[in-house]
JSON list of C-alpha atoms in Angstrom, two decimals:
[
{"chain": "A", "resi": 1, "resn": "GLN", "atom": "CA", "xyz": [120.20, 92.65, 91.06]},
{"chain": "A", "resi": 2, "resn": "HIS", "atom": "CA", "xyz": [120.42, 93.39, 87.37]},
{"chain": "A", "resi": 3, "resn": "GLN", "atom": "CA", "xyz": [120.46, 97.09, 88.11]},
{"chain": "A", "resi": 4, "resn": "TYR", "atom": "CA", "xyz": [123.80, 96.69, 89.86]},
{"chain": "A", "resi": 5, "resn": "TYR", "atom": "CA", "xyz": [125.33, 95.16, 86.73]},
{"chain": "A", "resi": 6, "resn": "PHE", "atom": "CA", "xyz": [124.14, 98.16, 84.77]},
{"chain": "A", "resi": 7, "resn": "LEU", "atom": "CA", "xyz": [125.81, 100.51, 87.28]},
{"chain": "A", "resi": 8, "resn": "ALA", "atom": "CA", "xyz": [129.03, 98.49, 87.14]},
{"chain": "A", "resi": 9, "resn": "VAL", "atom": "CA", "xyz": [129.09, 98.68, 83.34]},
{"chain": "A", "resi": 10, "resn": "MET", "atom": "CA", "xyz": [128.43, 102.43, 83.45]},
{"chain": "A", "resi": 11, "resn": "ALA", "atom": "CA", "xyz": [131.25, 102.85, 85.98]},
{"chain": "A", "resi": 12, "resn": "LEU", "atom": "CA", "xyz": [133.66, 100.92, 83.74]},
{"chain": "A", "resi": 13, "resn": "ILE", "atom": "CA", "xyz": [132.72, 103.07, 80.76]},
{"chain": "A", "resi": 14, "resn": "ASN", "atom": "CA", "xyz": [133.31, 106.22, 82.82]},
{"chain": "A", "resi": 15, "resn": "VAL", "atom": "CA", "xyz": [136.67, 104.91, 84.02]},
{"chain": "A", "resi": 16, "resn": "ALA", "atom": "CA", "xyz": [137.74, 104.18, 80.45]},
{"chain": "A", "resi": 17, "resn": "ILE", "atom": "CA", "xyz": [136.73, 107.65, 79.26]},
{"chain": "A", "resi": 18, "resn": "SER", "atom": "CA", "xyz": [138.47, 109.40, 82.14]},
{"chain": "A", "resi": 19, "resn": "ALA", "atom": "CA", "xyz": [141.62, 107.27, 81.79]},
{"chain": "A", "resi": 20, "resn": "PHE", "atom": "CA", "xyz": [141.84, 108.13, 78.09]},
{"chain": "A", "resi": 21, "resn": "TYR", "atom": "CA", "xyz": [141.35, 111.83, 78.84]},
{"chain": "A", "resi": 22, "resn": "TYR", "atom": "CA", "xyz": [143.86, 112.03, 81.68]},
{"chain": "A", "resi": 23, "resn": "MET", "atom": "CA", "xyz": [146.46, 109.91, 79.90]},
{"chain": "A", "resi": 24, "resn": "SER", "atom": "CA", "xyz": [146.34, 112.31, 76.97]},
{"chain": "A", "resi": 25, "resn": "LEU", "atom": "CA", "xyz": [146.97, 115.17, 79.42]},
{"chain": "A", "resi": 26, "resn": "VAL", "atom": "CA", "xyz": [149.90, 113.31, 80.99]},
{"chain": "A", "resi": 27, "resn": "ARG", "atom": "CA", "xyz": [151.32, 112.58, 77.55]},
{"chain": "A", "resi": 28, "resn": "THR", "atom": "CA", "xyz": [151.06, 116.25, 76.61]},
{"chain": "A", "resi": 29, "resn": "MET", "atom": "CA", "xyz": [152.71, 117.39, 79.85]},
{"chain": "A", "resi": 30, "resn": "TYR", "atom": "CA", "xyz": [155.61, 114.97, 80.01]},
{"chain": "A", "resi": 31, "resn": "PHE", "atom": "CA", "xyz": [156.18, 114.04, 76.37]},
{"chain": "A", "resi": 32, "resn": "PRO", "atom": "CA", "xyz": [155.83, 117.21, 74.28]},
{"chain": "A", "resi": 33, "resn": "ALA", "atom": "CA", "xyz": [155.77, 117.01, 70.52]},
{"chain": "A", "resi": 34, "resn": "ASP", "atom": "CA", "xyz": [159.06, 117.47, 68.68]},
{"chain": "A", "resi": 35, "resn": "ASP", "atom": "CA", "xyz": [157.79, 120.54, 66.83]},
{"chain": "A", "resi": 36, "resn": "ALA", "atom": "CA", "xyz": [156.51, 122.26, 69.99]},
{"chain": "A", "resi": 37, "resn": "GLU", "atom": "CA", "xyz": [158.20, 125.57, 70.67]},
{"chain": "A", "resi": 38, "resn": "GLU", "atom": "CA", "xyz": [159.30, 126.70, 74.10]},
{"chain": "A", "resi": 39, "resn": "VAL", "atom": "CA", "xyz": [156.99, 129.25, 75.73]},
{"chain": "A", "resi": 40, "resn": "PRO", "atom": "CA", "xyz": [158.85, 131.82, 77.84]},
{"chain": "A", "resi": 41, "resn": "ALA", "atom": "CA", "xyz": [157.80, 132.37, 81.44]},
{"chain": "A", "resi": 42, "resn": "THR", "atom": "CA", "xyz": [155.73, 135.51, 81.93]},
{"chain": "A", "resi": 43, "resn": "GLY", "atom": "CA", "xyz": [156.69, 136.21, 85.54]},
{"chain": "A", "resi": 44, "resn": "ALA", "atom": "CA", "xyz": [154.61, 136.71, 88.65]},
{"chain": "A", "resi": 45, "resn": "PRO", "atom": "CA", "xyz": [150.89, 137.44, 88.41]},
{"chain": "A", "resi": 46, "resn": "GLY", "atom": "CA", "xyz": [149.74, 141.03, 88.63]},
{"chain": "A", "resi": 47, "resn": "LEU", "atom": "CA", "xyz": [148.66, 142.82, 91.80]},
{"chain": "A", "resi": 48, "resn": "GLY", "atom": "CA", "xyz": [144.95, 142.25, 91.11]},
{"chain": "A", "resi": 49, "resn": "ALA", "atom": "CA", "xyz": [145.44, 138.51, 90.63]},
{"chain": "A", "resi": 50, "resn": "GLN", "atom": "CA", "xyz": [147.51, 138.31, 93.81]},
{"chain": "A", "resi": 51, "resn": "ALA", "atom": "CA", "xyz": [144.76, 140.10, 95.74]},
{"chain": "A", "resi": 52, "resn": "ILE", "atom": "CA", "xyz": [142.08, 137.72, 94.45]},
{"chain": "A", "resi": 53, "resn": "ILE", "atom": "CA", "xyz": [144.22, 134.67, 95.23]},
{"chain": "A", "resi": 54, "resn": "THR", "atom": "CA", "xyz": [144.86, 136.00, 98.75]},
{"chain": "A", "resi": 55, "resn": "LEU", "atom": "CA", "xyz": [141.13, 136.58, 99.31]},
{"chain": "A", "resi": 56, "resn": "CYS", "atom": "CA", "xyz": [140.32, 133.06, 98.12]},
{"chain": "A", "resi": 57, "resn": "VAL", "atom": "CA", "xyz": [142.96, 131.49, 100.38]},
{"chain": "A", "resi": 58, "resn": "LEU", "atom": "CA", "xyz": [141.72, 133.50, 103.36]},
{"chain": "A", "resi": 59, "resn": "GLY", "atom": "CA", "xyz": [138.15, 132.45, 102.57]},
{"chain": "A", "resi": 60, "resn": "VAL", "atom": "CA", "xyz": [139.13, 128.79, 102.51]},
{"chain": "A", "resi": 61, "resn": "PHE", "atom": "CA", "xyz": [140.92, 129.13, 105.85]},
{"chain": "A", "resi": 62, "resn": "TRP", "atom": "CA", "xyz": [137.95, 130.99, 107.34]},
{"chain": "A", "resi": 63, "resn": "ILE", "atom": "CA", "xyz": [135.50, 128.29, 106.22]},
{"chain": "A", "resi": 64, "resn": "GLY", "atom": "CA", "xyz": [137.82, 125.63, 107.64]},
{"chain": "A", "resi": 65, "resn": "LEU", "atom": "CA", "xyz": [138.27, 127.38, 110.98]},
{"chain": "A", "resi": 66, "resn": "TYR", "atom": "CA", "xyz": [134.64, 128.46, 111.51]},
{"chain": "A", "resi": 67, "resn": "PRO", "atom": "CA", "xyz": [132.44, 125.83, 109.82]},
{"chain": "A", "resi": 68, "resn": "PRO", "atom": "CA", "xyz": [129.42, 126.20, 112.16]},
{"chain": "A", "resi": 69, "resn": "LEU", "atom": "CA", "xyz": [128.94, 129.80, 111.06]},
{"chain": "A", "resi": 70, "resn": "VAL", "atom": "CA", "xyz": [129.07, 128.86, 107.39]},
{"chain": "A", "resi": 71, "resn": "ILE", "atom": "CA", "xyz": [126.72, 125.91, 107.96]},
{"chain": "A", "resi": 72, "resn": "GLU", "atom": "CA", "xyz": [124.27, 128.20, 109.76]},
{"chain": "A", "resi": 73, "resn": "TRP", "atom": "CA", "xyz": [124.34, 130.65, 106.84]},
{"chain": "A", "resi": 74, "resn": "ALA", "atom": "CA", "xyz": [123.78, 127.80, 104.37]},
{"chain": "A", "resi": 75, "resn": "ASN", "atom": "CA", "xyz": [120.84, 126.45, 106.41]},
{"chain": "A", "resi": 76, "resn": "THR", "atom": "CA", "xyz": [119.27, 129.90, 106.60]},
{"chain": "A", "resi": 77, "resn": "ALA", "atom": "CA", "xyz": [119.70, 130.44, 102.87]},
{"chain": "A", "resi": 78, "resn": "SER", "atom": "CA", "xyz": [118.29, 127.01, 101.99]},
{"chain": "A", "resi": 79, "resn": "GLN", "atom": "CA", "xyz": [115.26, 127.51, 104.25]},
{"chain": "A", "resi": 80, "resn": "TYR", "atom": "CA", "xyz": [114.63, 130.88, 102.63]},
{"chain": "A", "resi": 81, "resn": "LEU", "atom": "CA", "xyz": [114.89, 129.38, 99.16]},
{"chain": "A", "resi": 82, "resn": "LEU", "atom": "CA", "xyz": [112.50, 126.58, 100.10]},
{"chain": "A", "resi": 83, "resn": "THR", "atom": "CA", "xyz": [109.91, 129.10, 101.30]},
{"chain": "A", "resi": 84, "resn": "ILE", "atom": "CA", "xyz": [110.18, 130.98, 97.99]},
{"chain": "A", "resi": 85, "resn": "LEU", "atom": "CA", "xyz": [109.73, 127.87, 95.89]}
]
């Protein structure tokens, strides 16, 4: 049972570290420094970036709509890798 106490202590340490990190991000986002200068908006992303974003979104939808095909590919690839190793 002592191993569970160790895991609980490790979890608390991780929570404290992540809370400190994310609170500093929230502070930076919502409470900017007084000497911070305003950064102008750059506009819409370029055509290449839009194409990549579109491909990524379509890939996510495709994986969500046809998961058996993706799972079959992953199983085939993992079996192949296991035979190599």
